[in-house]
PDB file of C-alpha atoms in Angstrom:
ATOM      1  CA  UNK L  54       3.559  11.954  -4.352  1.00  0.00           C
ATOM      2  CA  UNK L  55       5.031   8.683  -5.057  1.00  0.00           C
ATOM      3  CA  UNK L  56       3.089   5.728  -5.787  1.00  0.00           C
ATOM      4  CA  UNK L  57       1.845   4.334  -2.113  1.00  0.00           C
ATOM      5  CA  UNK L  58       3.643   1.013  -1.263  1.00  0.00           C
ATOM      6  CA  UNK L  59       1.267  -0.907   1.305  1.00  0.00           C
ATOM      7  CA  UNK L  60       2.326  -3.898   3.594  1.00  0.00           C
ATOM      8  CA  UNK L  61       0.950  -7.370   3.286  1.00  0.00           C
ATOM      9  CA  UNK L  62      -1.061  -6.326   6.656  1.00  0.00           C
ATOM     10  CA  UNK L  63      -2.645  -3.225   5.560  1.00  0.00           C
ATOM     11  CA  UNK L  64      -3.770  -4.516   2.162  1.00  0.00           C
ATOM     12  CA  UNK L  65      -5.491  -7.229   4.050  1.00  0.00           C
ATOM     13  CA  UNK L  66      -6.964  -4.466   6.438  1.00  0.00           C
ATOM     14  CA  UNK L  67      -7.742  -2.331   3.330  1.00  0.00           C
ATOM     15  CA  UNK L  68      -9.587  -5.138   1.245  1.00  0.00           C
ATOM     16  CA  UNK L  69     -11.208  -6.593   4.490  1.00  0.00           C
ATOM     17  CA  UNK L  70     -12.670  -3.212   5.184  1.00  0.00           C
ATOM     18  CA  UNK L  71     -13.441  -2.528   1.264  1.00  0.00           C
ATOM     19  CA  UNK L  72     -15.452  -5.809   1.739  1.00  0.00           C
ATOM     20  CA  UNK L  73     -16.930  -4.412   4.707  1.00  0.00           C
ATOM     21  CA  UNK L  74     -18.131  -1.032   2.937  1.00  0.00           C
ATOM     22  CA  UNK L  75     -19.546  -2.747   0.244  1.00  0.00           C
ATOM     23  CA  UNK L  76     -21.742  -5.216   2.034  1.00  0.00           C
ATOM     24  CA  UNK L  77     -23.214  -3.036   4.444  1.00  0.00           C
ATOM     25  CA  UNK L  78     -23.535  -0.250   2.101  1.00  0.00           C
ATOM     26  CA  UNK L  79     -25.843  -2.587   0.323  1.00  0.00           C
ATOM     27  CA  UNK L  80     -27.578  -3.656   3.157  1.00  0.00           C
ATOM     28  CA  UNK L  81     -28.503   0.085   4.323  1.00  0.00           C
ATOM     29  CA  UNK L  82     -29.458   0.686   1.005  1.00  0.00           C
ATOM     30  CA  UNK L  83     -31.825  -2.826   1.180  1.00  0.00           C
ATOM     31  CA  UNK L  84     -33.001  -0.868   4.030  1.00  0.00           C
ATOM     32  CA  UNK L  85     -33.805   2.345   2.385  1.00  0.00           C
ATOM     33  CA  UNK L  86     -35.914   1.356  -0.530  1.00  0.00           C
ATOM     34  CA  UNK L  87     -38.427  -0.798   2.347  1.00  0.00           C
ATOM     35  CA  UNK L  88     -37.623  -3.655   0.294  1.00  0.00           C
ATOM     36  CA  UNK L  89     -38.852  -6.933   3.028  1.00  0.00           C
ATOM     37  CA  UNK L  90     -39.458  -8.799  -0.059  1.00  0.00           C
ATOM     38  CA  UNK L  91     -35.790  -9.166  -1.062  1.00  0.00           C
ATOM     39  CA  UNK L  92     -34.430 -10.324   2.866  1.00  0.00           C
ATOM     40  CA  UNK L  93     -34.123 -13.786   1.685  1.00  0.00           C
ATOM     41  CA  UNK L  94     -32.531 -13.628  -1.252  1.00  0.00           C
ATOM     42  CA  UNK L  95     -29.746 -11.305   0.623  1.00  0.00           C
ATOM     43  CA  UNK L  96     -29.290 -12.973   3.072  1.00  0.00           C
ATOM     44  CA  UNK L  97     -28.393 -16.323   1.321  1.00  0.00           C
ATOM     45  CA  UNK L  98     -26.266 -13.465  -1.031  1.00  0.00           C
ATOM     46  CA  UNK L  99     -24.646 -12.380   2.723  1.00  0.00           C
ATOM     47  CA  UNK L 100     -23.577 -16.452   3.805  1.00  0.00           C
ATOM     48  CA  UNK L 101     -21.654 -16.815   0.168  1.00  0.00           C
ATOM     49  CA  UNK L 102     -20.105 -13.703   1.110  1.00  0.00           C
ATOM     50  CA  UNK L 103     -19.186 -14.369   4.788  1.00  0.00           C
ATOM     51  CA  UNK L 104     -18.798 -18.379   4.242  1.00  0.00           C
ATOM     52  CA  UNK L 105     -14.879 -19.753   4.697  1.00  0.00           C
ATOM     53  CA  UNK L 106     -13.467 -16.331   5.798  1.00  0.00           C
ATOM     54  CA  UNK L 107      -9.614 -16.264   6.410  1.00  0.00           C
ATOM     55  CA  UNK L 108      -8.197 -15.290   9.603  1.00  0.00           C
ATOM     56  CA  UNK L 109      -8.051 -11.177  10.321  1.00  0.00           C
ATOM     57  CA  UNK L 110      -4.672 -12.077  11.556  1.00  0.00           C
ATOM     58  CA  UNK L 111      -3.990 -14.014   8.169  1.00  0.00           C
ATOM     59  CA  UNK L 112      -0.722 -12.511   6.480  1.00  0.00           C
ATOM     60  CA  UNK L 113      -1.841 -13.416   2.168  1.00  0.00           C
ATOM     61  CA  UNK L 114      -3.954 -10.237   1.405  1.00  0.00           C
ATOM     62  CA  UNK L 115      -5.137 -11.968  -1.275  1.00  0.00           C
ATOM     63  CA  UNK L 116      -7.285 -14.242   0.693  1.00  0.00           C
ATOM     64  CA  UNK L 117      -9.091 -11.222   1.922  1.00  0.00           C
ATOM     65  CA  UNK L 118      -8.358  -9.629  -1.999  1.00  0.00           C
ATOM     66  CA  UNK L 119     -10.774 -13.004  -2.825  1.00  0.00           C
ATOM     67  CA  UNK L 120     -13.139 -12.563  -0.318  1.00  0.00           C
ATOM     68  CA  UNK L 121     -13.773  -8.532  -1.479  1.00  0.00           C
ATOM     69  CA  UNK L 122     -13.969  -9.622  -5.069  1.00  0.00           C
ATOM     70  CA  UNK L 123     -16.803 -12.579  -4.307  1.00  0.00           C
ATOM     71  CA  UNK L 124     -18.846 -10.020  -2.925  1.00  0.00           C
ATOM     72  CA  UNK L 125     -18.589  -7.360  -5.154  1.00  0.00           C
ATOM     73  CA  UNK L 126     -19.536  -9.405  -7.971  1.00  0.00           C
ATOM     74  CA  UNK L 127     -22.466 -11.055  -5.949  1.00  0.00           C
ATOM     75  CA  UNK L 128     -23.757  -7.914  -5.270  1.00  0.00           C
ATOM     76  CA  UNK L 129     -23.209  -6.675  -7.994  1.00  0.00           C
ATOM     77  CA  UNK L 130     -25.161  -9.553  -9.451  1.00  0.00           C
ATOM     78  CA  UNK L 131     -27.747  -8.969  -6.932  1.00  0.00           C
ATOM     79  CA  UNK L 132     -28.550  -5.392  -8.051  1.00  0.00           C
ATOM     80  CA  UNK L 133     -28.331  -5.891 -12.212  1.00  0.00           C
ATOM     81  CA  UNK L 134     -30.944  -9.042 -11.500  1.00  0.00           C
ATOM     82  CA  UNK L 135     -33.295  -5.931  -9.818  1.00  0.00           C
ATOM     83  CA  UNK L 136     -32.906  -3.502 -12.373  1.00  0.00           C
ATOM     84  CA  UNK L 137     -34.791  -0.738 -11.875  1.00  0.00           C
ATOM     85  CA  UNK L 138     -35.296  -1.482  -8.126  1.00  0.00           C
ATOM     86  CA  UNK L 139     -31.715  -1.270  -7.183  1.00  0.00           C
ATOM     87  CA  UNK L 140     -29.080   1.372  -9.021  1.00  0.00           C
ATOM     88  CA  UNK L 141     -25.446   0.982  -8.655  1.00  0.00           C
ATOM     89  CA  UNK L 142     -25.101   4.784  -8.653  1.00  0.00           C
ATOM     90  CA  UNK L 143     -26.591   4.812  -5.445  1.00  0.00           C
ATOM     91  CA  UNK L 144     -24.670   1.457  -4.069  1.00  0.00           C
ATOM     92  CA  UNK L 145     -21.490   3.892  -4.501  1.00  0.00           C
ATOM     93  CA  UNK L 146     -22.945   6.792  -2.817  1.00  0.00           C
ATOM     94  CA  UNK L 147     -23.927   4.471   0.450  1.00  0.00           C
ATOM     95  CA  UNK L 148     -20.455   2.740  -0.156  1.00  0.00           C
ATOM     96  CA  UNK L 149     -19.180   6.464   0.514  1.00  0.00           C
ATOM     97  CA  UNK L 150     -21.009   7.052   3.150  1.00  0.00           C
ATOM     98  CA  UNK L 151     -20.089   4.231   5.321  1.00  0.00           C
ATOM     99  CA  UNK L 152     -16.449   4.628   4.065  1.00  0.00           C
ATOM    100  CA  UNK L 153     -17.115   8.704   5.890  1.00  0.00           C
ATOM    101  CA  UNK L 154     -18.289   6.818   8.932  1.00  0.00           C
ATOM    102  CA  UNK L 155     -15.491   4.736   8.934  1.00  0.00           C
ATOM    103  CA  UNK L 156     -12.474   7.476   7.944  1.00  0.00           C
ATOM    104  CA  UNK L 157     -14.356  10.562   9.403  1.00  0.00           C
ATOM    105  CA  UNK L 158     -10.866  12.724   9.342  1.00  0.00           C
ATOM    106  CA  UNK L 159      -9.955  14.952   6.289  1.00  0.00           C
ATOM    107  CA  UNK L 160     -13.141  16.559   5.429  1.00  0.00           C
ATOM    108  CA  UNK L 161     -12.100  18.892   2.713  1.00  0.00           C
ATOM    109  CA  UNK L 162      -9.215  17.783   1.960  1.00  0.00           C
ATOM    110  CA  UNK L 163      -8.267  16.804  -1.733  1.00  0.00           C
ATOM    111  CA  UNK L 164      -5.192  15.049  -0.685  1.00  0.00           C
ATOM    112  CA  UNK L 165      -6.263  12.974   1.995  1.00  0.00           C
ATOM    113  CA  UNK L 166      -8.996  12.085  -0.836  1.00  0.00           C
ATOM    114  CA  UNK L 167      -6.548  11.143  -3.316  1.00  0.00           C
ATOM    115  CA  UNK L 168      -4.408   8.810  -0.847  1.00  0.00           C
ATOM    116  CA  UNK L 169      -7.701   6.672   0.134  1.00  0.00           C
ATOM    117  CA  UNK L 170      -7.795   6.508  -4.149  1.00  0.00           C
ATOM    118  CA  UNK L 171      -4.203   5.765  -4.558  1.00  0.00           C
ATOM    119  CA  UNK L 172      -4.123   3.133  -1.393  1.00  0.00           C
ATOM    120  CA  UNK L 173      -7.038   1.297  -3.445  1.00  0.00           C
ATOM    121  CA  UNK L 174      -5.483   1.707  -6.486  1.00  0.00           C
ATOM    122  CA  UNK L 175      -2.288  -0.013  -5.208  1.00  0.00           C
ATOM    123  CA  UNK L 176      -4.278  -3.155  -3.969  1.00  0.00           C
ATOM    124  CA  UNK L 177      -4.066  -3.998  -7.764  1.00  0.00           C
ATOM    125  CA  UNK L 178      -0.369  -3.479  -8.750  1.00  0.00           C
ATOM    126  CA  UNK L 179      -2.195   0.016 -10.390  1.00  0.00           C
ATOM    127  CA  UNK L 180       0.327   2.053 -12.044  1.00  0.00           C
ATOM    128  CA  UNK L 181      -0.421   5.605 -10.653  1.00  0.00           C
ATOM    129  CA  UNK L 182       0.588   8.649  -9.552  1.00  0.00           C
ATOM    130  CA  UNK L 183      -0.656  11.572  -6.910  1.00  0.00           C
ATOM    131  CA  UNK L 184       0.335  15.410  -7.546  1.00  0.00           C
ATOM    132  CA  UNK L 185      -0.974  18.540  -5.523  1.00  0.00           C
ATOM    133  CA  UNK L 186      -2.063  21.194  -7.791  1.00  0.00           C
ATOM    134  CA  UNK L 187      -3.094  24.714  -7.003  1.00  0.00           C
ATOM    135  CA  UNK L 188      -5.999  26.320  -5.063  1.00  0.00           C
ATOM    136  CA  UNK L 189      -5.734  23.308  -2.888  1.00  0.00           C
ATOM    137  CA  UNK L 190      -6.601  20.201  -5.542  1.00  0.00           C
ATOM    138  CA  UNK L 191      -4.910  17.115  -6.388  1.00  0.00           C
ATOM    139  CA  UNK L 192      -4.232  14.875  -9.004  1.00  0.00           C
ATOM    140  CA  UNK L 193      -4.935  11.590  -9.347  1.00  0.00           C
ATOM    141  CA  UNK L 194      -3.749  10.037 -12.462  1.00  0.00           C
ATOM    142  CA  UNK L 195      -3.447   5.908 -13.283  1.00  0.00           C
ATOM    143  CA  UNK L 196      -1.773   4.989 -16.335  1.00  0.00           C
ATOM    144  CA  UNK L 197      -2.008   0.888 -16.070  1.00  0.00           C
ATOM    145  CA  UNK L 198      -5.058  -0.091 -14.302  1.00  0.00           C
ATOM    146  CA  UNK L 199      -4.806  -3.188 -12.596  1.00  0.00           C
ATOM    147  CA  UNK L 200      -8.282  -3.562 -11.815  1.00  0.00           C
ATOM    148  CA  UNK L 201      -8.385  -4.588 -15.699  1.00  0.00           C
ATOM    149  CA  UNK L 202      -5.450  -7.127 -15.334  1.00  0.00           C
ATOM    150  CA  UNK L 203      -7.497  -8.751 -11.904  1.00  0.00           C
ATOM    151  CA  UNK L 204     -10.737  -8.874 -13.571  1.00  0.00           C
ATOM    152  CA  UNK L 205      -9.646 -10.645 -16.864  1.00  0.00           C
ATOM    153  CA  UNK L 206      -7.299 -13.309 -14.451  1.00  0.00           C
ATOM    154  CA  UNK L 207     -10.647 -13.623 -12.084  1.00  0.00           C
ATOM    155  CA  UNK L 208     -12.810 -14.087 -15.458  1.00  0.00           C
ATOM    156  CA  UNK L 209     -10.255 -17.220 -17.042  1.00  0.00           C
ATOM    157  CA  UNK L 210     -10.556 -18.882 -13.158  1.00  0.00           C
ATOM    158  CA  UNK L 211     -14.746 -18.757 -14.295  1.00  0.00           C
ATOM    159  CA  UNK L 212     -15.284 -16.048 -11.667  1.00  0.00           C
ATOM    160  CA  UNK L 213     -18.783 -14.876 -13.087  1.00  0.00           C
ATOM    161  CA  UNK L 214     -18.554 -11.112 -14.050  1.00  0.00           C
ATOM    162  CA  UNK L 215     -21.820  -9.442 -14.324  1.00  0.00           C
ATOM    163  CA  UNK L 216     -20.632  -6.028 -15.776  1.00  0.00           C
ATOM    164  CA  UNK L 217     -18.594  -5.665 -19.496  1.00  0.00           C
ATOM    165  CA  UNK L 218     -16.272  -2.820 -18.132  1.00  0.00           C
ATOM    166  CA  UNK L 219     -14.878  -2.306 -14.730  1.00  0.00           C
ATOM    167  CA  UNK L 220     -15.318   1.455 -15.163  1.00  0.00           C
ATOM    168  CA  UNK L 221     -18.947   1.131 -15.237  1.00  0.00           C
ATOM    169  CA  UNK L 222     -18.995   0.478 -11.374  1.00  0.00           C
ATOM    170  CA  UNK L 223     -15.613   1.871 -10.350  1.00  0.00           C
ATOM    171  CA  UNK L 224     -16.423   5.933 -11.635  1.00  0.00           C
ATOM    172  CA  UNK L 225     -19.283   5.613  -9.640  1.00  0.00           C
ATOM    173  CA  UNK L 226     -17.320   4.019  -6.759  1.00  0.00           C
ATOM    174  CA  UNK L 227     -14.255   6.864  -6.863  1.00  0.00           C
ATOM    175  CA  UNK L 228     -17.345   9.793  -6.902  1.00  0.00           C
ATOM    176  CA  UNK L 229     -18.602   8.779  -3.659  1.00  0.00           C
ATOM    177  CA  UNK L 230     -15.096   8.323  -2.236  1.00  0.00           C
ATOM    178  CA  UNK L 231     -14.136  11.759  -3.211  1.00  0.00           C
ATOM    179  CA  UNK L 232     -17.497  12.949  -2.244  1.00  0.00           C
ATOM    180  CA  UNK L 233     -17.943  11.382   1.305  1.00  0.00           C
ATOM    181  CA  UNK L 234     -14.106  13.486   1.765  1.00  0.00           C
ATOM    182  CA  UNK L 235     -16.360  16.898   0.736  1.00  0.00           C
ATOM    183  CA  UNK L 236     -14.668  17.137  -2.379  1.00  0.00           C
ATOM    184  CA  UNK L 237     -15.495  17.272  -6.212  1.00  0.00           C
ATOM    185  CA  UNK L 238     -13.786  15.601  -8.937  1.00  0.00           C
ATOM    186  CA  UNK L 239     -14.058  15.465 -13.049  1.00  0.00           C
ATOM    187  CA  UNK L 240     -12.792  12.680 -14.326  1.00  0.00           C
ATOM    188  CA  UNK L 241     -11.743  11.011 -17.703  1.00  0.00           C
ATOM    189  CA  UNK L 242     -10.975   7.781 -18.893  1.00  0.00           C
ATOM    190  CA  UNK L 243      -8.506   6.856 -21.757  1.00  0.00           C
ATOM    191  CA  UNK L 244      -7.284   3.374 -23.038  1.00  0.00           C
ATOM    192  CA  UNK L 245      -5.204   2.175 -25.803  1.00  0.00           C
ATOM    193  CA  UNK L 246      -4.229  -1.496 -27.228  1.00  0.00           C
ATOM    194  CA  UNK L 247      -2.119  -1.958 -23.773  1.00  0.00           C
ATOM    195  CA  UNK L 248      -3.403  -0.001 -21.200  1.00  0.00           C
ATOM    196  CA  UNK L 249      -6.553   1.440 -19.631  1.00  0.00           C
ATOM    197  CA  UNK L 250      -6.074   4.027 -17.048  1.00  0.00           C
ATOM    198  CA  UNK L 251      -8.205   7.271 -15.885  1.00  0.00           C
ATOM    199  CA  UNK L 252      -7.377  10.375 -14.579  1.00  0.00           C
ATOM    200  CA  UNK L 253      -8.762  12.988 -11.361  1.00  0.00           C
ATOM    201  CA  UNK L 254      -8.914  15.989 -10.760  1.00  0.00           C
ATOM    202  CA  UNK L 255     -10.211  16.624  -7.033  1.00  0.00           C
ATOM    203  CA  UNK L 256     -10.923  19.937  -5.821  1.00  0.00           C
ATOM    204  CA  UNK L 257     -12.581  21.173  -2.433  1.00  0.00           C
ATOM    205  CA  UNK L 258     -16.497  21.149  -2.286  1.00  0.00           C
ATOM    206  CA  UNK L 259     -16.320  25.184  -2.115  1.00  0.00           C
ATOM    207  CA  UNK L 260     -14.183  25.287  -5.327  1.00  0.00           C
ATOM    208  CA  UNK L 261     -15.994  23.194  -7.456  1.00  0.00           C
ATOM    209  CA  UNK L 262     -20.474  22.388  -6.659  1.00  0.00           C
ATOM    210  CA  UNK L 263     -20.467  20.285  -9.682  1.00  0.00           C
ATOM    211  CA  UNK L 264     -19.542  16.534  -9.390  1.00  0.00           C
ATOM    212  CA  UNK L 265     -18.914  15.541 -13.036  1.00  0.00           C
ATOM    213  CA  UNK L 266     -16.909  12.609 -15.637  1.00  0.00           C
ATOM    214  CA  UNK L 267     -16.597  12.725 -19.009  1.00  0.00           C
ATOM    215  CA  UNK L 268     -15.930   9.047 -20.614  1.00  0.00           C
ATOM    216  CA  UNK L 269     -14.207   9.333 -23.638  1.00  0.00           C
ATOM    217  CA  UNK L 270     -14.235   6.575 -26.531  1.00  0.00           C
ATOM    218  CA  UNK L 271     -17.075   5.040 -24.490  1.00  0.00           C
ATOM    219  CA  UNK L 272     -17.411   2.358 -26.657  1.00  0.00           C
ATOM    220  CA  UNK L 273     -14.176   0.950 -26.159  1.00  0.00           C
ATOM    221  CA  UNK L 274     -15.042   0.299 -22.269  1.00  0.00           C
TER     222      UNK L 274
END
């Protein structure tokens, strides 16, 4: 499958919903651990998110690209402050299930699973490809990532970044995706001095029980 080329309209759609998932993924997940104690710190975390929000209509995704990117590292902030309260493991897995809600169709399907991967992916100018494989998988392999490039522009404009690696959140992130599609994936991770890129194999729940990632050269991440 060819890399997936997205108009300026649907990657404003796609980041406005991303921003979407992730907020209220962490807010059901506030709600899950009976945590009253922490409502006023989120919800002054919720108006920096929400404040001076473009126009849906607006036609520069990366207005709404901004807006995602404030909240993820807000919440992200939010959670490492709470450490052992809050997990970002289990941010991704209610990120993937409100992303299920959300996308309900495809259950099963590896290749409808790599797309949503490969339609995030290309938010970032990701160099990637998407190829089906047997007994029903798919492949989803990046060889630039541009989440790297993003994070490393965001981090010069003083954008505070809470975690050292992007892949630290984003494995987790891609799991739950794949997961809340009923499929499996192993994963690995590979960089060298000019790129950092991963690669998926996703397989149908029934083929595969065991969700799993292997990160190699972990201490170059």
């Amino acid at each position: 499958m060819s890399p997936i080329a997205l108009t300026p309209d649907q990657q404003g759609a796609l980041w406005r919903q991303r921003m979407f998932e992730a907020h209220s993924a962490m807010t059901a997940y506030l709600i899950e651990q009976h945590r009253p104690e922490d409502l006023a710190d989120w919800v002054q975390v919720t108006e920096k998110i929400y404040h001076d929000l473009p126009s849906p209509q607006v036609g520069d995704s990366t207005q709404w690209q901004a807006v995602f990117f404030r909240a993820q590292a807000l919440i992200e902030q939010f959670i490492v402050q709470r450490a052992g309260v809050y997990d970002l493991d289990d941010w991704a897995t209610a990120t993937g299930q409100v992303y299920r809600a959300l996308e309900p169709a495809g259950q099963g399907d590896p290749q409808v699973a790599a797309e949503r991967l490969g339609r995030q992916a290309s938010l970032y100018g990701t160099r990637f490809d998407i190829q089906a494989l047997s007994a029903k998988g798919a492949l989803f392999k990046v060889h630039h990532c541009g989440i790297w490039d993003y994070r490393e522009r965001a981090r010069a404009r003083g954008v505070p970044i809470t975690l050292k690696s992007a892949c630290t959140y984003c494995t987790k992130l891609l799991s739950s995706l794949v997961q809340a599609k009923g499929c499996n994936a192993r994963w690995e991770l590979f960089s060298d001095p000019q790129d950092h890129g991963c690669e998926w194999t996703i397989t149908p729940d029934s083929l595969n029980s065991t969700l799993t990632g292997r990160l190699e050269h972990e201490r170059d991440y």
